[in-house]
XYZ file of C-alpha atoms in Angstrom:
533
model
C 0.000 0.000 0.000
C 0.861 3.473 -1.135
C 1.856 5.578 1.720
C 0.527 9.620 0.127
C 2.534 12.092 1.103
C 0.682 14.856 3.307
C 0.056 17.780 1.125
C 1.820 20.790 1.846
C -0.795 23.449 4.051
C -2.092 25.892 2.241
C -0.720 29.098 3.383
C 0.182 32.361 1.580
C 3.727 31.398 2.314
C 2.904 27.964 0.369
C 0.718 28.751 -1.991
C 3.616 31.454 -3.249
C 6.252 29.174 -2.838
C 5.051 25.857 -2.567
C 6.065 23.021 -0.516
C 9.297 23.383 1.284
C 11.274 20.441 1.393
C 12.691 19.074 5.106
C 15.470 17.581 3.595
C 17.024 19.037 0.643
C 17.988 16.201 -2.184
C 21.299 17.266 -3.865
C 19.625 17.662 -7.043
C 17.178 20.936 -5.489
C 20.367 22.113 -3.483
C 21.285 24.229 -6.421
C 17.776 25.952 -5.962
C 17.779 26.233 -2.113
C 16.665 29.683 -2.011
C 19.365 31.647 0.329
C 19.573 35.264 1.266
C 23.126 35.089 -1.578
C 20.151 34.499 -4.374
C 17.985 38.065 -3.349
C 19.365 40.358 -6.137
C 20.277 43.677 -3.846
C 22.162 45.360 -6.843
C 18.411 47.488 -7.811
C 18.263 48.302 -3.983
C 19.216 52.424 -4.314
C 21.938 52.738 -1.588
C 20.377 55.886 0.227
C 17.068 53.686 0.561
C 18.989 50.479 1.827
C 20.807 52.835 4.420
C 17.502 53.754 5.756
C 16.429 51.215 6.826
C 16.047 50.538 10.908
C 16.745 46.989 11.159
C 19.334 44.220 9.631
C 18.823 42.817 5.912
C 17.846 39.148 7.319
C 14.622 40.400 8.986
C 13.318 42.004 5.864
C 9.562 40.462 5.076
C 9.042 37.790 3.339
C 6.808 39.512 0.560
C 9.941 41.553 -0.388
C 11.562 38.325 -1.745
C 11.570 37.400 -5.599
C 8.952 34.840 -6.249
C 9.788 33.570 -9.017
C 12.580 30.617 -8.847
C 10.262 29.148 -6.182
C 7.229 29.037 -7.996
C 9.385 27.448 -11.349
C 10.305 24.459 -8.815
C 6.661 23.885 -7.429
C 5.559 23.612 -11.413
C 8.281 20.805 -11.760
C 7.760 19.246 -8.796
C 3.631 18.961 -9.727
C 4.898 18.063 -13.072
C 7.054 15.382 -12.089
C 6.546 11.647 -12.905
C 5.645 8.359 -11.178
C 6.461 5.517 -11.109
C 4.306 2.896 -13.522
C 0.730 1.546 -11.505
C 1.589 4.798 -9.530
C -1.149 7.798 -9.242
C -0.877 10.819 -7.692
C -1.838 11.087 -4.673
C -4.832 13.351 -3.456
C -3.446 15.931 -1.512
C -4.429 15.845 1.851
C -4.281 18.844 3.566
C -1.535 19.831 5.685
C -1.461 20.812 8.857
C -1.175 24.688 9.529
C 2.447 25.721 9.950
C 3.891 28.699 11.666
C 4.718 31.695 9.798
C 7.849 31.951 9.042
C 9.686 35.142 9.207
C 11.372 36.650 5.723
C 14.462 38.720 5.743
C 14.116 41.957 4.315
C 10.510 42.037 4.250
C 10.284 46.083 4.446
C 11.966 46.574 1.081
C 9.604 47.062 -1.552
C 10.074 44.433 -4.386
C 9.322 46.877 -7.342
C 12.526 49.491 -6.171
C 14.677 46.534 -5.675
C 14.473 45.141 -8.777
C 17.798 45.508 -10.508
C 18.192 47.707 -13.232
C 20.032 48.824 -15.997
C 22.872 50.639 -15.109
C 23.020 53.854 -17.912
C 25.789 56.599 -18.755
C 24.575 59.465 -16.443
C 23.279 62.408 -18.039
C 24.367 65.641 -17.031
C 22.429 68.979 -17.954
C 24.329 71.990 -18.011
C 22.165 74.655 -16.551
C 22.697 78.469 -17.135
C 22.239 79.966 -13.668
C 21.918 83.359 -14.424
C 19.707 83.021 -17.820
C 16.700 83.235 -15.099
C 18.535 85.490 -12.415
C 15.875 86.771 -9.838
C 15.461 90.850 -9.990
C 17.130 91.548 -6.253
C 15.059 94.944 -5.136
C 17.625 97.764 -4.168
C 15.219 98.129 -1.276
C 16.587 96.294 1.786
C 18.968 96.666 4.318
C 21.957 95.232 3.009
C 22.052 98.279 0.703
C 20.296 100.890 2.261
C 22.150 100.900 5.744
C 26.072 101.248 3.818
C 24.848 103.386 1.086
C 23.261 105.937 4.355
C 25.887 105.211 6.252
C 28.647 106.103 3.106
C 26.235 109.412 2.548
C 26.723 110.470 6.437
C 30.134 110.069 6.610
C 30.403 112.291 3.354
C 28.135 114.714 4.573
C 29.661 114.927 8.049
C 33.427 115.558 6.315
C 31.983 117.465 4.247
C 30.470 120.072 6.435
C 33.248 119.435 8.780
C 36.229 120.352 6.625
C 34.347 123.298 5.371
C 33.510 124.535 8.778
C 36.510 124.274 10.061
C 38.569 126.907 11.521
C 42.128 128.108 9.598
C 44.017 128.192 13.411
C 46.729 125.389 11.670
C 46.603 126.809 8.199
C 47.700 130.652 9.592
C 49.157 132.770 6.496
C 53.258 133.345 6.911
C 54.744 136.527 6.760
C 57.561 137.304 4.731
C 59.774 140.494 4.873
C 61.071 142.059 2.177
C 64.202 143.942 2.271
C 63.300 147.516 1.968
C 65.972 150.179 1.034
C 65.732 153.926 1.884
C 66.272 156.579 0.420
C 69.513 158.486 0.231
C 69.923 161.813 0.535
C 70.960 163.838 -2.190
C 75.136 165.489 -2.037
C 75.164 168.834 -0.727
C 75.685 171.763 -3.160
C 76.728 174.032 -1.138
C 77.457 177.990 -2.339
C 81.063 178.255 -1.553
C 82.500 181.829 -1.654
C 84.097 183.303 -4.401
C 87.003 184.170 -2.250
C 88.832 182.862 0.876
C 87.755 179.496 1.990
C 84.861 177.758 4.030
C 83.814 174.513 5.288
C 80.340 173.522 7.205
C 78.360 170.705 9.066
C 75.356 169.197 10.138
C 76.220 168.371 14.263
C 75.304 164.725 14.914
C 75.645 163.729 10.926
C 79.244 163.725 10.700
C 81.697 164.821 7.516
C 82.751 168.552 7.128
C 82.459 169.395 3.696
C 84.843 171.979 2.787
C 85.837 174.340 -0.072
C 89.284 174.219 0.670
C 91.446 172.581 3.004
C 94.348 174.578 3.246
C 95.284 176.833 6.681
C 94.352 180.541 6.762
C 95.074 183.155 9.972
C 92.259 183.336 12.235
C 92.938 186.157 14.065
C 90.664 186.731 17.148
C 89.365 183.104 16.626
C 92.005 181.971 18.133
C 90.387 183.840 21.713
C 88.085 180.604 21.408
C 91.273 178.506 22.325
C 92.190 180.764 24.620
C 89.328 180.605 26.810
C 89.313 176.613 26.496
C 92.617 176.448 28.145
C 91.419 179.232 31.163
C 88.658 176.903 31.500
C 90.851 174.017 31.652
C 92.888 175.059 34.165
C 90.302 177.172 36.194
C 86.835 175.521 35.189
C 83.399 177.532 35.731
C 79.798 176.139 36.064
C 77.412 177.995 34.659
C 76.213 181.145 37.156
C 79.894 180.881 38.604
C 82.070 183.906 38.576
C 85.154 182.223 38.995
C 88.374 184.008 40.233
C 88.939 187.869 41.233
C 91.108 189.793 38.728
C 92.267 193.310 40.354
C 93.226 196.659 37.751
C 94.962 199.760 38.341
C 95.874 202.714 36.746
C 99.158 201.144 34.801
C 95.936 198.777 33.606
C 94.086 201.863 31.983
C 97.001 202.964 30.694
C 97.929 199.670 28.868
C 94.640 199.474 27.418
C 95.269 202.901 25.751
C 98.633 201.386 24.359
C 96.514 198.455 22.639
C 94.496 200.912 21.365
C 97.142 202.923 19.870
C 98.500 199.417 17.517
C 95.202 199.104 16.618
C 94.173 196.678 18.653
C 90.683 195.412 19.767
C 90.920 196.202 23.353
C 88.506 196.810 26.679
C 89.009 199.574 29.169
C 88.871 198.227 32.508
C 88.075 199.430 36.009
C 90.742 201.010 37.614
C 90.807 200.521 41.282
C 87.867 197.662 40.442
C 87.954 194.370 39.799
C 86.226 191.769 37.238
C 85.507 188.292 37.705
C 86.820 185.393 35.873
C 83.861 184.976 33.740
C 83.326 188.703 33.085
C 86.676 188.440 31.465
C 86.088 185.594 29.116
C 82.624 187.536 28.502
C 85.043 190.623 27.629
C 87.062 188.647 25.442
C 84.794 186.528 23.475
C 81.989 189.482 22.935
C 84.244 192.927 22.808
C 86.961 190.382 21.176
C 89.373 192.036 23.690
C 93.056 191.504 23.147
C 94.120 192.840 26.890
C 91.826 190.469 28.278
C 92.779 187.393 26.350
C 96.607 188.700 27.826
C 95.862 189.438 31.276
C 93.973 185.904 31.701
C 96.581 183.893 29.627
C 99.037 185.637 31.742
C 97.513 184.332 34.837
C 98.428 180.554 34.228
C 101.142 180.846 31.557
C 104.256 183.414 32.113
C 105.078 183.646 28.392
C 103.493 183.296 24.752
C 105.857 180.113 24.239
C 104.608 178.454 26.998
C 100.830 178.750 26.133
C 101.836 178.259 22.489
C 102.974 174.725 23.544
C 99.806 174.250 26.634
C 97.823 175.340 23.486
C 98.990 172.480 21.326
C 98.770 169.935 23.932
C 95.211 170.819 24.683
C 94.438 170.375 20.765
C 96.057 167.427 20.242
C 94.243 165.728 23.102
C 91.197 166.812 22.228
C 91.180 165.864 18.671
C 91.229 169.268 17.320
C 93.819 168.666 14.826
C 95.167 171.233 11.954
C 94.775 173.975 14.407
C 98.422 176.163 15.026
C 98.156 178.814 18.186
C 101.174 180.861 18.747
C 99.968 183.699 21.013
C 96.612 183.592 23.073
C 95.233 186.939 21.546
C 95.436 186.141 17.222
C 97.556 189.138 16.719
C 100.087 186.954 15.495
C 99.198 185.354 11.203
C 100.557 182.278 12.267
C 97.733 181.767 14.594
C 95.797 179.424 11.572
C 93.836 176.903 10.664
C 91.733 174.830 7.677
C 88.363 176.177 7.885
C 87.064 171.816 8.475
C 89.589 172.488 11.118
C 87.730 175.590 12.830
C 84.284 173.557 12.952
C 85.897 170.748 15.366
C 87.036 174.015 17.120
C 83.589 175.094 17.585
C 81.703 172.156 18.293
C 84.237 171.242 21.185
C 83.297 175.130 22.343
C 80.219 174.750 22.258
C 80.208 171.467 24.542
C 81.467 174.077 27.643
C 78.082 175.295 28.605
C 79.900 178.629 29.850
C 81.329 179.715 26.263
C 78.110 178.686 24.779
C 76.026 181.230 26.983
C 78.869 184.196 26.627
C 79.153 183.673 23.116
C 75.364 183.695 22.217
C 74.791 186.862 24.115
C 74.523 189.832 21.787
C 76.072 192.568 24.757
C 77.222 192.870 27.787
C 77.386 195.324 30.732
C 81.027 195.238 32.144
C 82.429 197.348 34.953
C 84.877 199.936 33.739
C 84.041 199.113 29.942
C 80.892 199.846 29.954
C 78.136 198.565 27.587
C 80.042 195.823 24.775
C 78.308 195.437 21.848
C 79.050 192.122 20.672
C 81.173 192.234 17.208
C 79.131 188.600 15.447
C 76.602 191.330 13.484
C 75.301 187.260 12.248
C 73.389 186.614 16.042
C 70.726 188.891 14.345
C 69.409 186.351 12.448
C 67.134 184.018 14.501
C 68.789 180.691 15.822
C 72.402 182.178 15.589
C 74.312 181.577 18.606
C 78.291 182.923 18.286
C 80.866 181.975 17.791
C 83.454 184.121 17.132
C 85.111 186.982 14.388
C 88.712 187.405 13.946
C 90.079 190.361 11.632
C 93.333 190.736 10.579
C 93.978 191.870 7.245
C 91.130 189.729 5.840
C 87.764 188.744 7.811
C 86.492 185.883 9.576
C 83.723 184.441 10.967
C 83.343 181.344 12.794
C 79.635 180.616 13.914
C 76.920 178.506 14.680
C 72.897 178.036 14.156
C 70.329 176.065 15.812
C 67.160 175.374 13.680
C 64.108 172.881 13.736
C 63.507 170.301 11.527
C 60.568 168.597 11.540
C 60.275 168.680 15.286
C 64.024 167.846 15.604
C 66.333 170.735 17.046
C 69.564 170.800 14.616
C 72.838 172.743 15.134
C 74.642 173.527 12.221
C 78.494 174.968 12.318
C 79.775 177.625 9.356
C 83.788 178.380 8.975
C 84.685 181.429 6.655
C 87.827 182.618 5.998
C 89.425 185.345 3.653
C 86.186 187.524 3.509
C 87.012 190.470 1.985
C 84.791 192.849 4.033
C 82.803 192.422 7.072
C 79.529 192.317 4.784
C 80.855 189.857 2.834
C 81.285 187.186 5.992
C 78.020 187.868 6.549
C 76.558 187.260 3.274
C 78.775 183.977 2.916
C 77.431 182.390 6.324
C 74.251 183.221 5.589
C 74.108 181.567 2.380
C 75.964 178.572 3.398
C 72.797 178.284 6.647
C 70.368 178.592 3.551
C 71.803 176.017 1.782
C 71.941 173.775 4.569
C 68.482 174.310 5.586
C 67.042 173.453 2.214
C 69.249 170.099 2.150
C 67.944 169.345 5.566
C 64.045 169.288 4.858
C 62.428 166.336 5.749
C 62.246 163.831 2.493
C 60.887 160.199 1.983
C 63.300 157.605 3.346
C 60.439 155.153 2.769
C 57.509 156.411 0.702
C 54.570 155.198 1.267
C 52.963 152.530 -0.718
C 57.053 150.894 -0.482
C 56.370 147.081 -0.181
C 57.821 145.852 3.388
C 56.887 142.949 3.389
C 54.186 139.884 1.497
C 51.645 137.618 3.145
C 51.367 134.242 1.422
C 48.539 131.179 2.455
C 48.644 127.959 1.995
C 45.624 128.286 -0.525
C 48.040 130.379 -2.779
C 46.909 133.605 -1.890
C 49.349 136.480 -1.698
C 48.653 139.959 -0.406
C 51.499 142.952 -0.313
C 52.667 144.881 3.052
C 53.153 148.119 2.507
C 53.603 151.179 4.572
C 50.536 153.584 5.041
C 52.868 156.936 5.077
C 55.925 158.522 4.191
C 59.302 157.623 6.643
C 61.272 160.289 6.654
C 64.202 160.891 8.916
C 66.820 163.907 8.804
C 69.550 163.213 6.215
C 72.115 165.342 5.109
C 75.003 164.662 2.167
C 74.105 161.048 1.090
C 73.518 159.788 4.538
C 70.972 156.778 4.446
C 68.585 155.170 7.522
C 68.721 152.151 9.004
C 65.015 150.476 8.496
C 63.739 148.070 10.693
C 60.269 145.958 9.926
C 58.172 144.273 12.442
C 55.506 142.030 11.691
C 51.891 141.627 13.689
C 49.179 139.486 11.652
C 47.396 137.896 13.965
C 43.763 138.333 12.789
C 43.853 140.846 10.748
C 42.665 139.820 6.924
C 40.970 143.124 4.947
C 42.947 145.496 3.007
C 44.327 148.575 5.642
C 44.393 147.061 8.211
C 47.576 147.532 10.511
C 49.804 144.770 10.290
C 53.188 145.993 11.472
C 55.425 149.141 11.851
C 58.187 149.342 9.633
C 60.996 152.270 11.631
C 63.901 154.181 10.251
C 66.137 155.457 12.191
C 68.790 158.354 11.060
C 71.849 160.056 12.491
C 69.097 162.303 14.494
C 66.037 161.285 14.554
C 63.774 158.035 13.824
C 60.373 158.138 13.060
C 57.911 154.602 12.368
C 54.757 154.689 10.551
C 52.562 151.512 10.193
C 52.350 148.434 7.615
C 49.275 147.510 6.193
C 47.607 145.055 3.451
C 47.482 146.726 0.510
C 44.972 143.795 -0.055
C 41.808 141.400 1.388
C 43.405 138.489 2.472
C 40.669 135.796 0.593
C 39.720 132.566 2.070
C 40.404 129.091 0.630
C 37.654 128.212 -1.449
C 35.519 125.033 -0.923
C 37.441 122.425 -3.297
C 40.927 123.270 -1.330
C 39.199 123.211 1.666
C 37.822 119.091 0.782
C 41.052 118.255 -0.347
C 43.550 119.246 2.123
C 42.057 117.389 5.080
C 45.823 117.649 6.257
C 46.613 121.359 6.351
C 43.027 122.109 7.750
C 43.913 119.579 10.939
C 47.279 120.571 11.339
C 48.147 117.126 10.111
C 50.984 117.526 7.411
């Protein structure tokens, strides 16, 4: 009897696969299914990655169907033995599921394939470039921020102040004036020489040595005053006269001699005799006082020279203390030293600017310079010998400067003629003196310059003028003040000259507005504006 085999239950499982052998015959073990048959290669790798749990515990409905299926048709299909039927199938007992690797995957993305050259598509990514809207905060914020800071340099640079750019001042070497060489009206005859006290240089017609005559009382009273000196308002010593006196005055007299009676019995002081000898031009004074210090003509003759020499009074020859004697001479340049050093003893220069004098025993003396008529003369002295003399001196104003000037003539043929000579030579000298431009005004002292290139002139708002005589030339001196000052006239310095006798400033100004810097300088020198550079 024919033992049937129990047909195989008839579950999903089963009916998909069919029966499942218990033993595997060599000939199915080719066709065991095994997880090395389930084709993986269709399984995308992102997908298989994803999974939660391993490959064996996939589901069974994941699995390929079809290689089971084939061996359930061949196994149905399969032949018996001879006398042999197949067997009803009986139905099987139910069997436990069994559980299928993989059973998550999905069978239709697992199935393998084709693999195909990739194709790549090369996409233009700016043919279809969005339109970005200028309108948000990544450019409005910089672009407002960019516009404040230009605004706020803007305003700032030209707002602010010029304190580090201050214009420079620059002086300019100004040059004065000159005056023009005297032309002076010399005399036609005898000699003459003249100066300016305080200027310096004697110009002279001539320099040889002429007699002096009674100019040489001048020297003589120097010496007295030397050996017995006076302050002004001081009498001095006692000098005592008698009747031999009178008649020795008489015997000057009779060689034609300027002489002064005296008072017998009386007495004069020590400065009423210089006052006799330099105004009456007395020659027994000049004796009687020489004759007090030195016993003999030879001895004041050499006193005389001694006192020249040491006081600079050079060209100068005294022989005898009255000028009776022709070789009592001198240059005429030499006679003005002569006077100016007289003038420095205050008590010649008040007896020899007095015009007469009361003296006991003489009387009223008249004195014999006819020139202290005219207005600022003040002496000095005449001497007459043969020809006539006249050494004198003149204080005038110039400007509001007092001036002394000094004459010499020699050789005059008459007494008018001395006259007329000084006088002319005073003229002369006067004219030369008036005050003239050292600087004019409008002379360019100096130039303001900016850094902007702006340049503005400093000149001087009047006319310097000191006192020059004979080609003599100021010393100028500028002095700068800017500070704030920027429109045309305004005071911006003093520019001073200063002369032999006088100095006198007057004031520098712009001759121009000094401009500012316009905007575009002021926006591109950051630097200069800051005090930067």
């Amino acid at each position: 009897m024919t033992v049937e085999e129990p047909l195989a239950p008839t579950t999903r499982r089963a009916a998909r696969t069919g029966p499942i052998p218990t033993e595997p015959h060599d000939s199915e073990a080719g066709s065991t299914i095994t997880d090395d048959t389930v084709p993986i290669e269709g399984v995308p790798v992102d997908e298989a990655l994803a999974g939660t749990g391993p490959v064996d515990a996939a589901p069974a409905e994941t699995l390929p169907v079809e290689p089971l299926e084939q061996e359930h048709e061949l196994a149905e299909t399969e032949v018996l033995p001879d006398g042999m039927l197949p067997a009803e199938a009986s139905p099987a007992p139910d069997a436990p599921p069994a559980h299928v690797a993989l059973a998550w995957l999905d069978e239709e993305r697992v199935t393998p394939r084709p693999i195909t050259q990739p194709t790549f598509v090369n996409q233009d990514l700016l043919a279809h470039r969005p339109r970005r809207s200028l309108i948000r905060a990544g450019v409005i914020v910089p672009t407002a921020l960019a516009v404040l800071v230009v605004a706020a340099y803007t305003i700032a640079m030209l707002l602010w102040p010029l304190n580090a750019v201050e214009p420079t001042v620059s002086p300019i070497t100004v040059e004065p004036a000159p005056a023009p060489a005297t032309a002076l009206p010399w005399p036609a005859e005898g000699s003459a020489a003249v100066t300016v006290d305080g200027i310096g240089g004697v110009p002279a017609s001539s320099a040889d040595a002429a007699a002096i005559a009674s100019i040489t009382k001048v020297v003589t009273a120097l010496l007295v005053l030397d050996e017995s000196p006076l302050a002004v308002g001081e009498a001095g010593i006692s000098f005592r006269f008698s009747f031999a006196d009178n008649l020795n005055y008489w015997s000057y007299r009779a060689r034609g001699e300027s002489a002064l009676d005296v008072p017998v019995g009386g007495e004069l002081s020590q400065y009423q005799m210089l006052e006799g000898m330099l105004i009456g031009s007395a020659n027994n004074y000049a004796d009687r006082l020489a004759g007090n210090w030195w016993p003999s003509d030879a001895v004041f003759a050499d006193a005389a020279q001694q006192w020249l020499t040491s006081h600079g009074v050079p060209g100068v020859t005294i022989v005898e203390p009255t000028g009776m004697d022709s070789r009592n001479a001198a240059s005429p340049a030499a006679l003005i030293t002569l006077a100016q050093k007289a003038l420095e003893n205050p008590v010649i220069a008040e007896i020899v600017a007095k015009r007469s004098v009361e003296l006991p025993g003489a009387g009223l003396v008249e004195n014999t310079n006819a020139l202290l008529a005219d207005p600022g003369v003040i002496g000095i002295k005449t001497g007459t010998l043969d020809r006539w003399n006249l050494l004198s001196a003149k204080d005038i104003t110039v400007g509001e400067t007092p001036v002394r000037l000094y004459a010499a003539v020699l050789g005059q043929p008459d007494e008018e003629a001395r006259i007329a000579a000084s006088r002319a030579l005073y003229t002369q000298l006067e004219l030369e003196l008036q005050l003239k431009p050292s600087v004019p005004a409008g002379t360019v002292a100096g130039s303001v310059e900016t850094e902007w290139g702006d340049q503005v002139d400093i000149v001087t708002a009047a006319d310097a003028s000191v006192i020059l005589w004979n080609g003599g030339i100021g010393e100028v001196v500028t002095n700068f003040a800017l500070e704030d000052s920027r429109t045309a006239g305004n005071d911006v310095g003093a520019l001073s000259v200063t002369g032999p006798l006088d100095a006198t400033t007057v004031s520098l100004r712009l001759a121009d507005d000094i401009g500012p810097p316009d905007a575009w300088w002021r926006l591109t020198h950051p630097l200069e504006l800051l005090g930067l550079d």
